[in-house]
CSV table of N, CA and C in Angstrom, one decimal:
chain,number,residue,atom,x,y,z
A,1,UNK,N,-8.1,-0.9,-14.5
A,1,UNK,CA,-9.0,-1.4,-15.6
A,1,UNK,C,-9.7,-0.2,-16.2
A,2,UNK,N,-9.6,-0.1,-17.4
A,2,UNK,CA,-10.4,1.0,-18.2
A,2,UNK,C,-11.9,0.5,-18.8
A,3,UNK,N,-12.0,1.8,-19.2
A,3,UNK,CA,-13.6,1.3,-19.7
A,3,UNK,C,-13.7,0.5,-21.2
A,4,UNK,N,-12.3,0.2,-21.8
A,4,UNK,CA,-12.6,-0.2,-23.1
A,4,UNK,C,-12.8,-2.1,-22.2
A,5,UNK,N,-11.8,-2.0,-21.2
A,5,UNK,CA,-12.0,-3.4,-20.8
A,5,UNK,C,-12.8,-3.8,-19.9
A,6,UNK,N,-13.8,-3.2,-19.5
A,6,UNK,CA,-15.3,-3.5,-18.9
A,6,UNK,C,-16.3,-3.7,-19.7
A,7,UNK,N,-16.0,-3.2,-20.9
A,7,UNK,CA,-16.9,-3.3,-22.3
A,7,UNK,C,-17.0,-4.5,-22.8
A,8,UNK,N,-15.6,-4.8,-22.7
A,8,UNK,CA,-15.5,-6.4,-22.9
A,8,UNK,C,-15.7,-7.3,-22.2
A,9,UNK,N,-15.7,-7.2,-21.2
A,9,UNK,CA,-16.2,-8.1,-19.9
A,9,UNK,C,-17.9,-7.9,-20.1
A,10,UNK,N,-18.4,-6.9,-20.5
A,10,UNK,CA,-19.6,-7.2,-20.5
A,10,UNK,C,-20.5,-7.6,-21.9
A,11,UNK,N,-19.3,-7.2,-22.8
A,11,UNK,CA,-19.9,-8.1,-24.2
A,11,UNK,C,-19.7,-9.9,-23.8
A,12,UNK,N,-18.7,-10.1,-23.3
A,12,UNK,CA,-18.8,-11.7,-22.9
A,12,UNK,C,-19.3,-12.3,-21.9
A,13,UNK,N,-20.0,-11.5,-21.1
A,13,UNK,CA,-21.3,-11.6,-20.2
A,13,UNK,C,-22.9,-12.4,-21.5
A,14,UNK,N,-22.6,-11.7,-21.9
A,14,UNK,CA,-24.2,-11.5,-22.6
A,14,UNK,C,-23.5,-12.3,-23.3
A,15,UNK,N,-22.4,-12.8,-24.4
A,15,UNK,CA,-22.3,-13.6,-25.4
A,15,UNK,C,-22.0,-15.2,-25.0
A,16,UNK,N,-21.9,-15.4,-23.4
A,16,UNK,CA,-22.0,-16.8,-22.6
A,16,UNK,C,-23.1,-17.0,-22.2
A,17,UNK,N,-24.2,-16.3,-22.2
A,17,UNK,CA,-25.2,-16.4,-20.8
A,17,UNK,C,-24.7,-16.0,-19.7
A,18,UNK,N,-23.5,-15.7,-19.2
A,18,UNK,CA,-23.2,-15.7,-17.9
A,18,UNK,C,-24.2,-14.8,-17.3
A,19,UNK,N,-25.1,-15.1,-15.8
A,19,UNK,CA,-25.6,-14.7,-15.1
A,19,UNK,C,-25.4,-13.3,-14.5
A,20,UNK,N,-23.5,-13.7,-13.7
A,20,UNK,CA,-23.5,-13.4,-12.5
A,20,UNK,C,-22.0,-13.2,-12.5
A,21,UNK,N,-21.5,-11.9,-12.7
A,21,UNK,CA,-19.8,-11.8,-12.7
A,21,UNK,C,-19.6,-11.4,-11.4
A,22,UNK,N,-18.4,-11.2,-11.0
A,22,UNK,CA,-17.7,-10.4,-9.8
A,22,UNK,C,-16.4,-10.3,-10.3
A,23,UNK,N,-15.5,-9.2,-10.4
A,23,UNK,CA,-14.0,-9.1,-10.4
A,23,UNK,C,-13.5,-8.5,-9.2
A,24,UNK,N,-12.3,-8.5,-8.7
A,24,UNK,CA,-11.9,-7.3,-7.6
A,24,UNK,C,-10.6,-7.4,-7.7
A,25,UNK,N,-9.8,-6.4,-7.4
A,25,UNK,CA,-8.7,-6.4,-7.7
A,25,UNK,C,-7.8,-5.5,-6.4
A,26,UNK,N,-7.1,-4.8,-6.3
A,26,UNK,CA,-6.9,-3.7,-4.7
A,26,UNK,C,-7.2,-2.4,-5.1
A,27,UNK,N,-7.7,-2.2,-6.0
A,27,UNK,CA,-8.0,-0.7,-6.3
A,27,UNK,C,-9.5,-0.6,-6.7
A,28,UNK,N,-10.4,-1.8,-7.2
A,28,UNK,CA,-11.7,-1.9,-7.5
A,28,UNK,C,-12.2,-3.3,-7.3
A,29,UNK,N,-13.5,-2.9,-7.4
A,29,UNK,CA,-14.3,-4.2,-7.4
A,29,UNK,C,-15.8,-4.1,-8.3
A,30,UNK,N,-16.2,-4.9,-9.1
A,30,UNK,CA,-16.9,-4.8,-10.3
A,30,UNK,C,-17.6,-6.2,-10.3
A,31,UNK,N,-19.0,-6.0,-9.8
A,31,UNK,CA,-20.3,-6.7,-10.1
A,31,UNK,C,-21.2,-6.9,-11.1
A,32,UNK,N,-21.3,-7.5,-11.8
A,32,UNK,CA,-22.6,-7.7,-12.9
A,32,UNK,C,-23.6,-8.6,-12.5
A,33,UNK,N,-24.6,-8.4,-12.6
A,33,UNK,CA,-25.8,-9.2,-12.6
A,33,UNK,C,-26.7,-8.9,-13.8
A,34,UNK,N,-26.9,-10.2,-14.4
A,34,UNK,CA,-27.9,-10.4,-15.7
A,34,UNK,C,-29.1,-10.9,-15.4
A,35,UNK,N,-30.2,-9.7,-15.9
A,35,UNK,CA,-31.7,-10.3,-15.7
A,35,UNK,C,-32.1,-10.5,-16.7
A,36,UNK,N,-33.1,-11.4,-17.0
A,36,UNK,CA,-34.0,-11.4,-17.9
A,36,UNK,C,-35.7,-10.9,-18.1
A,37,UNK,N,-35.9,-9.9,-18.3
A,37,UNK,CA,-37.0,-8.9,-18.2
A,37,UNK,C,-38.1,-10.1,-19.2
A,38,UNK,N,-38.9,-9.8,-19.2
A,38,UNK,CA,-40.2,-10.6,-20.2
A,38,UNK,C,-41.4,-9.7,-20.2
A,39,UNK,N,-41.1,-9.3,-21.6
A,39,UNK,CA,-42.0,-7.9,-21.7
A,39,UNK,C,-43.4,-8.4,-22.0
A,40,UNK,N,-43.5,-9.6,-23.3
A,40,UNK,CA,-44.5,-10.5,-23.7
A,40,UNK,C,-43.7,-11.8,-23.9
A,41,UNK,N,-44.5,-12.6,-24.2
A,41,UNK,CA,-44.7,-14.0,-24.9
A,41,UNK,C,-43.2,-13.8,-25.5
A,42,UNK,N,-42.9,-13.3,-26.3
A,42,UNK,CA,-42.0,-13.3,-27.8
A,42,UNK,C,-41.1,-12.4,-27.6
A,43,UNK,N,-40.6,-11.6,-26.4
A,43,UNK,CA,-39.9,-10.5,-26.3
A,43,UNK,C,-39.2,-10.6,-24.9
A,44,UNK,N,-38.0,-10.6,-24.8
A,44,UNK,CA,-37.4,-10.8,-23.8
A,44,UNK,C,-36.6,-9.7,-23.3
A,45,UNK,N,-36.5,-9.4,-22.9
A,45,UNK,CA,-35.3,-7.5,-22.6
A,45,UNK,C,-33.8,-8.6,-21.4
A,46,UNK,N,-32.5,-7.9,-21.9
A,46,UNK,CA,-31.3,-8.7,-21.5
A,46,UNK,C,-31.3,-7.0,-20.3
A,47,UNK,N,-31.4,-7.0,-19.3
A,47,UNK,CA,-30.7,-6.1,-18.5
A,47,UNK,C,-29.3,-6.2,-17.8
A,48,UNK,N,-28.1,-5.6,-17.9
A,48,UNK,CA,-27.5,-5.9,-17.2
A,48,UNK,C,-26.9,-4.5,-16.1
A,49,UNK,N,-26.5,-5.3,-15.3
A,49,UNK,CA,-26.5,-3.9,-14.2
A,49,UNK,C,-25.2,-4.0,-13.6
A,50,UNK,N,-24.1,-3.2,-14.1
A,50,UNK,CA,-23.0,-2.9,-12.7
A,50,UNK,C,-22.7,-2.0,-11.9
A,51,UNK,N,-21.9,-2.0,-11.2
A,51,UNK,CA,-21.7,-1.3,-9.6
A,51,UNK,C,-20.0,-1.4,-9.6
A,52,UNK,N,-19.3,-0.5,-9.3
A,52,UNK,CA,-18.2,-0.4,-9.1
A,52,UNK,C,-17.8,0.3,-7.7
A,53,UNK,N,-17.0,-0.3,-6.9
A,53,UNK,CA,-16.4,0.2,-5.4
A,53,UNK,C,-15.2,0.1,-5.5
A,54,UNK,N,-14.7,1.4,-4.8
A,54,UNK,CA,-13.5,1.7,-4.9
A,54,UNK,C,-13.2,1.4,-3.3
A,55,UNK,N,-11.8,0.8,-2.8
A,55,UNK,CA,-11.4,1.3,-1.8
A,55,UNK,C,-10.8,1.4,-0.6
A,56,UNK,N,-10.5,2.1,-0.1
A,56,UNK,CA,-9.4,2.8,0.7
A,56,UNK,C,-8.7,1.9,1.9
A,57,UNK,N,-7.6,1.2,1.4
A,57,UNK,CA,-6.4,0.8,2.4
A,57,UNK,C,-6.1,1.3,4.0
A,58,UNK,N,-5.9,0.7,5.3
A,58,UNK,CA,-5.5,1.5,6.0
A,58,UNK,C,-4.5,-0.2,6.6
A,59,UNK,N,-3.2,0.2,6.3
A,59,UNK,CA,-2.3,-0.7,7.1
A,59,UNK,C,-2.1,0.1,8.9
A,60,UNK,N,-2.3,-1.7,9.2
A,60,UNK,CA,-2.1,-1.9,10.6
A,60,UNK,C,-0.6,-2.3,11.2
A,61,UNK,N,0.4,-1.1,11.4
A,61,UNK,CA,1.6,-1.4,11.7
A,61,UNK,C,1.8,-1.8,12.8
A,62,UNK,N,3.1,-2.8,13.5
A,62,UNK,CA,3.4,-2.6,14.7
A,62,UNK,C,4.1,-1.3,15.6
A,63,UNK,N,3.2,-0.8,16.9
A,63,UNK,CA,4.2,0.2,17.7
A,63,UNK,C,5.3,-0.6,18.5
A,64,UNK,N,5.3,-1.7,18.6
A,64,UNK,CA,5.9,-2.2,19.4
A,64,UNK,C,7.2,-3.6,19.2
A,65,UNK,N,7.5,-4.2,19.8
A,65,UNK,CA,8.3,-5.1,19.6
A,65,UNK,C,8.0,-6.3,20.4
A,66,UNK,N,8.0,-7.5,20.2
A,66,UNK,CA,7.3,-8.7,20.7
A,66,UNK,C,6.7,-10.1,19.6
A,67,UNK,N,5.9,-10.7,20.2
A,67,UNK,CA,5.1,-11.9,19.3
A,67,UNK,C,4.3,-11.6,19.4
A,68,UNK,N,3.3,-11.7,18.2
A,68,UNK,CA,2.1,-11.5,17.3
A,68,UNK,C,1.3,-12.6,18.0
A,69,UNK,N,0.0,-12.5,18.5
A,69,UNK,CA,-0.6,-13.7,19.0
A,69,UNK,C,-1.8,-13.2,18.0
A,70,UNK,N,-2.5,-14.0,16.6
A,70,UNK,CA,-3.5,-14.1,16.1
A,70,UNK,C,-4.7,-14.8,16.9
A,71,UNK,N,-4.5,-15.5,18.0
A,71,UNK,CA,-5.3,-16.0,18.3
A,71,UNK,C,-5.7,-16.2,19.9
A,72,UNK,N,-6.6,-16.2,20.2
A,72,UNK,CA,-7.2,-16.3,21.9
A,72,UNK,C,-6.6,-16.8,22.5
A,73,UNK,N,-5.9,-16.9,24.2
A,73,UNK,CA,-4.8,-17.7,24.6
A,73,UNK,C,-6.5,-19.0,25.0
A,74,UNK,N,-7.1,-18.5,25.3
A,74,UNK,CA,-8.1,-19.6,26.3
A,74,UNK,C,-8.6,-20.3,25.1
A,75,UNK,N,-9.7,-19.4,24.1
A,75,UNK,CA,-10.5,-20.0,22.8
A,75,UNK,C,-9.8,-20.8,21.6
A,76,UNK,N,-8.5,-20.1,21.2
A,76,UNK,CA,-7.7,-20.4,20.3
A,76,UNK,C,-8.5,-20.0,18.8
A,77,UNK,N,-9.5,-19.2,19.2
A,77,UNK,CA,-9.7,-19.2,18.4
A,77,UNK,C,-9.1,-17.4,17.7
A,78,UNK,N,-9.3,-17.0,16.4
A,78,UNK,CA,-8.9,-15.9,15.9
A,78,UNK,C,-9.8,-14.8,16.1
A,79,UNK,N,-8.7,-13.6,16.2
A,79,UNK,CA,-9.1,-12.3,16.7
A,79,UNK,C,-9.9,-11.5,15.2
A,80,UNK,N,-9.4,-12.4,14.3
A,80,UNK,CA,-9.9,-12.1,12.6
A,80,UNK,C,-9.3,-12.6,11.8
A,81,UNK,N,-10.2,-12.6,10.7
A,81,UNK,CA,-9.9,-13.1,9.1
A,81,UNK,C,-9.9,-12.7,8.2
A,82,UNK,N,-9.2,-12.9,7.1
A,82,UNK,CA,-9.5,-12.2,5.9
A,82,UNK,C,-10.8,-12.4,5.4
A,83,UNK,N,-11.6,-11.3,5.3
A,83,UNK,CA,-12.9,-10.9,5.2
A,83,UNK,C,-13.3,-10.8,5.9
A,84,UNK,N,-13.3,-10.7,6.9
A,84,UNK,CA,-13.9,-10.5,8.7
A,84,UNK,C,-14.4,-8.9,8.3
A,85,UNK,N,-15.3,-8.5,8.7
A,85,UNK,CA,-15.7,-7.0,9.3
A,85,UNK,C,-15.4,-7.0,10.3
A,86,UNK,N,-14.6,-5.3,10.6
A,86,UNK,CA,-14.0,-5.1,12.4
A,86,UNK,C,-14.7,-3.5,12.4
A,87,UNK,N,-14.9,-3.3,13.8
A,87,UNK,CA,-15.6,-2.0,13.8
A,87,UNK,C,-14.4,-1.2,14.9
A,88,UNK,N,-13.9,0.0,14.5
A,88,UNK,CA,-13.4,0.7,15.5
A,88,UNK,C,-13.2,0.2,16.7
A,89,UNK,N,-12.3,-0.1,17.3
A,89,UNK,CA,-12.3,-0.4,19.1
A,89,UNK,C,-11.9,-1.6,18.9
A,90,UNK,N,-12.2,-2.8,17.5
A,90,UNK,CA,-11.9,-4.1,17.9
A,90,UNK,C,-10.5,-4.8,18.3
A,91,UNK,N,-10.6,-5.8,18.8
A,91,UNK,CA,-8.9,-6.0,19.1
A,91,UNK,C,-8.8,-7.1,18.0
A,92,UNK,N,-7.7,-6.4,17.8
A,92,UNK,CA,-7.3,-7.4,15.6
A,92,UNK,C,-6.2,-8.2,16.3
A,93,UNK,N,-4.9,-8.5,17.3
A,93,UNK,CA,-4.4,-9.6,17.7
A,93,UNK,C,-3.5,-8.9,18.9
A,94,UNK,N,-2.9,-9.5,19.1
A,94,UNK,CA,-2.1,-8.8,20.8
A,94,UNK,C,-0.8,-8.6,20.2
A,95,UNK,N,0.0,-8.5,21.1
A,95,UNK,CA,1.8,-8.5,20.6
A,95,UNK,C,2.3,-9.0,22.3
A,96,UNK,N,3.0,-9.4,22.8
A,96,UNK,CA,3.3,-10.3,24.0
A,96,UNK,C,4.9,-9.7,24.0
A,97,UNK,N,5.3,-9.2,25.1
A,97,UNK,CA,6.8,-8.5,25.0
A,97,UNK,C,7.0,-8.3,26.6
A,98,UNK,N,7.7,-9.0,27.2
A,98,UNK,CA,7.9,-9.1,28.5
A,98,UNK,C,7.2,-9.7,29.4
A,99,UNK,N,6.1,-10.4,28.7
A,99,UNK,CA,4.8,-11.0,30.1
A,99,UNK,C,4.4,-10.4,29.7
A,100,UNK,N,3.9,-8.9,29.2
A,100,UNK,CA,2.6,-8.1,29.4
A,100,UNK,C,2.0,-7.8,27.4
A,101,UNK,N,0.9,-8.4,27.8
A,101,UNK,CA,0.1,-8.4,26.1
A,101,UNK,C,-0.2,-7.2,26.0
A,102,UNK,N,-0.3,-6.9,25.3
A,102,UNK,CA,-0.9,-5.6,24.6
A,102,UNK,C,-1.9,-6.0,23.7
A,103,UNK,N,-2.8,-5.2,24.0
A,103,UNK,CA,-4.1,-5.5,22.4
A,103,UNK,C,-3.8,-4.6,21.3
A,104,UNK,N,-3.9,-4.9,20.0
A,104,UNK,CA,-3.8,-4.3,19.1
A,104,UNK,C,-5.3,-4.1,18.5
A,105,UNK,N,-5.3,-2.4,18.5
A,105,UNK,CA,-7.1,-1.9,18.0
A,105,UNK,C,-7.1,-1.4,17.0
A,106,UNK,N,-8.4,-1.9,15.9
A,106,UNK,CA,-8.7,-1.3,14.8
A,106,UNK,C,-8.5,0.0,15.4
A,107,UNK,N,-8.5,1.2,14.0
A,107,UNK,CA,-8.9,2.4,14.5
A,107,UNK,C,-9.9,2.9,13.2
A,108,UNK,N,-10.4,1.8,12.3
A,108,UNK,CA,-11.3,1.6,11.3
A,108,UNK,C,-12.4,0.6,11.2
A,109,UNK,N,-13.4,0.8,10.8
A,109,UNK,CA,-14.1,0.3,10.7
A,109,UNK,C,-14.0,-0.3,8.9
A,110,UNK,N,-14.2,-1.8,9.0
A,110,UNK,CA,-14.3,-2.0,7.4
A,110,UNK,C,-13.7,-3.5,7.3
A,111,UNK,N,-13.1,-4.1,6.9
A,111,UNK,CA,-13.2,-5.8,6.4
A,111,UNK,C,-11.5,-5.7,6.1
A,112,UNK,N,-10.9,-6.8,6.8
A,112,UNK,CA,-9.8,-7.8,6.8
A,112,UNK,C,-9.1,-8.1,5.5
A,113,UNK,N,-8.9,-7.2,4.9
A,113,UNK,CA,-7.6,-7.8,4.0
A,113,UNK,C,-7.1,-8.6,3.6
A,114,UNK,N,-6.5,-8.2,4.4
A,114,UNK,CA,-4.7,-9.1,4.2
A,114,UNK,C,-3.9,-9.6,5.8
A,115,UNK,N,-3.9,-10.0,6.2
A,115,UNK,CA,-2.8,-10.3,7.7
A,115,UNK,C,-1.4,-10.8,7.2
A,116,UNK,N,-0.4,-10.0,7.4
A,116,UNK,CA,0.6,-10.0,6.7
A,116,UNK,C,1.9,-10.9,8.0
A,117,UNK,N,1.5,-11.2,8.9
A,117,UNK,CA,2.3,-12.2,9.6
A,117,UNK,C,1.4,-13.6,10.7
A,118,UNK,N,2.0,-14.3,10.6
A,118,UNK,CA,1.6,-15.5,11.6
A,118,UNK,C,1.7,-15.4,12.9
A,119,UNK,N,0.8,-16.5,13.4
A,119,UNK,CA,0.9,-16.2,14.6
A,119,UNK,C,2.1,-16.8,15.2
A,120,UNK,N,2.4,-16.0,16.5
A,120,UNK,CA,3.9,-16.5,16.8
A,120,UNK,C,4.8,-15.6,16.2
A,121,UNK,N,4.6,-15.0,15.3
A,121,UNK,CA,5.5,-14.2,14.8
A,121,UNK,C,6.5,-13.3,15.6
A,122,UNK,N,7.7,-12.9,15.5
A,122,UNK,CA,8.4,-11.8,15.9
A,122,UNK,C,8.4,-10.8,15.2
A,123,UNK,N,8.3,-10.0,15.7
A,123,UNK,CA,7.9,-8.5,15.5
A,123,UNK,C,8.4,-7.2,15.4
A,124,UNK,N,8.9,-6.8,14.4
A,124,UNK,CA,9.6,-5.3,14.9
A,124,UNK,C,9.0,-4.3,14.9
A,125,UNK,N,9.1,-2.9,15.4
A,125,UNK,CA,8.7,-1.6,15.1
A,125,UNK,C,8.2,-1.0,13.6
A,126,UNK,N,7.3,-0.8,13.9
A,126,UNK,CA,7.0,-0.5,12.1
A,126,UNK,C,6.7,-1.6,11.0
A,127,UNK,N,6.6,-2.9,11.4
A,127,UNK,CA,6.1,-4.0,11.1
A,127,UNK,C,4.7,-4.0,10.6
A,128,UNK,N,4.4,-4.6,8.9
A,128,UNK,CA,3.1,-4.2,9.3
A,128,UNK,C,2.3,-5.7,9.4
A,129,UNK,N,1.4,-5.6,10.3
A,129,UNK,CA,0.7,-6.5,10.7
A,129,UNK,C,-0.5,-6.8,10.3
A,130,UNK,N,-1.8,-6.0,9.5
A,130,UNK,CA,-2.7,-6.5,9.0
A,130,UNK,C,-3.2,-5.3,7.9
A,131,UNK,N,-4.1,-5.3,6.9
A,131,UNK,CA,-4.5,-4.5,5.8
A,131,UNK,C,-6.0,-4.3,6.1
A,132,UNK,N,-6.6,-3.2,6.2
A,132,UNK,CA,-8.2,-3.0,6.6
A,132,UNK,C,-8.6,-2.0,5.3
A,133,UNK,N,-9.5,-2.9,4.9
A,133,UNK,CA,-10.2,-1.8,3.5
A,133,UNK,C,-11.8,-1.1,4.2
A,134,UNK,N,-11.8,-0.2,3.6
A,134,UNK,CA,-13.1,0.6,4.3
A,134,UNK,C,-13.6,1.4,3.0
């Protein structure tokens, strides 16, 4: 997105009222928030304010070969979500290959993406298995 088309997104901000934008896309993300300042009685000031974040991809491949377990054998519940925050060390889902699970660990800290297979899945080498943005 260039700046002639943020220009526009923000001339039609102010020419709807709209408050409160958000865009995101895989390469940016773009916030507007509209205030209305009140300087007197008779005079209003339109502020608008954005923020742009860029950012950085780290795909989570498989080393191994087996089934993808997304979820707790005991809790059933998931190891993550899309939009989940994971910090370094966490275990993002297992892979199961002869009886013996393996945990699969962030090696980033930063928020859930994408999970690119189900659980249950079979699994090859170089498989990729989940998208972590930081």
């Amino acid at each position: 997105m260039d700046f002639y088309e943020i220009e526009k997104i923000i001339e039609k901000v102010c020419k709807f009222n709209i408050s409160y934008f958000e865009y995101k896309d895989n390469e940016m993300k773009i916030k507007m928030v509209k205030r209305n300042n009140i300087v007197n009685k008779n005079i209003a000031i339109h502020e608008i304010s954005c923020s742009k974040e860029t950012f950085i991809y780290h795909q989570i491949t498989s080393k191994y070969v087996g089934v993808v377990k997304l979820l707790h054998k005991e809790t059933l519940e998931p190891f993550g979500y899309i939009g989940m925050k994971v910090k370094c060390d966490d275990i993002l889902c297992e892979i199961e290959y002869l009886n013996i699970t393996i945990d699969i660990i962030s090696e980033y800290s930063g928020i859930i993406s994408d999970i690119c297979v189900k659980n249950n899945d079979l699994i090859d080498y170089g498989k990729k298995i989940m998208i972590i943005a930081y």
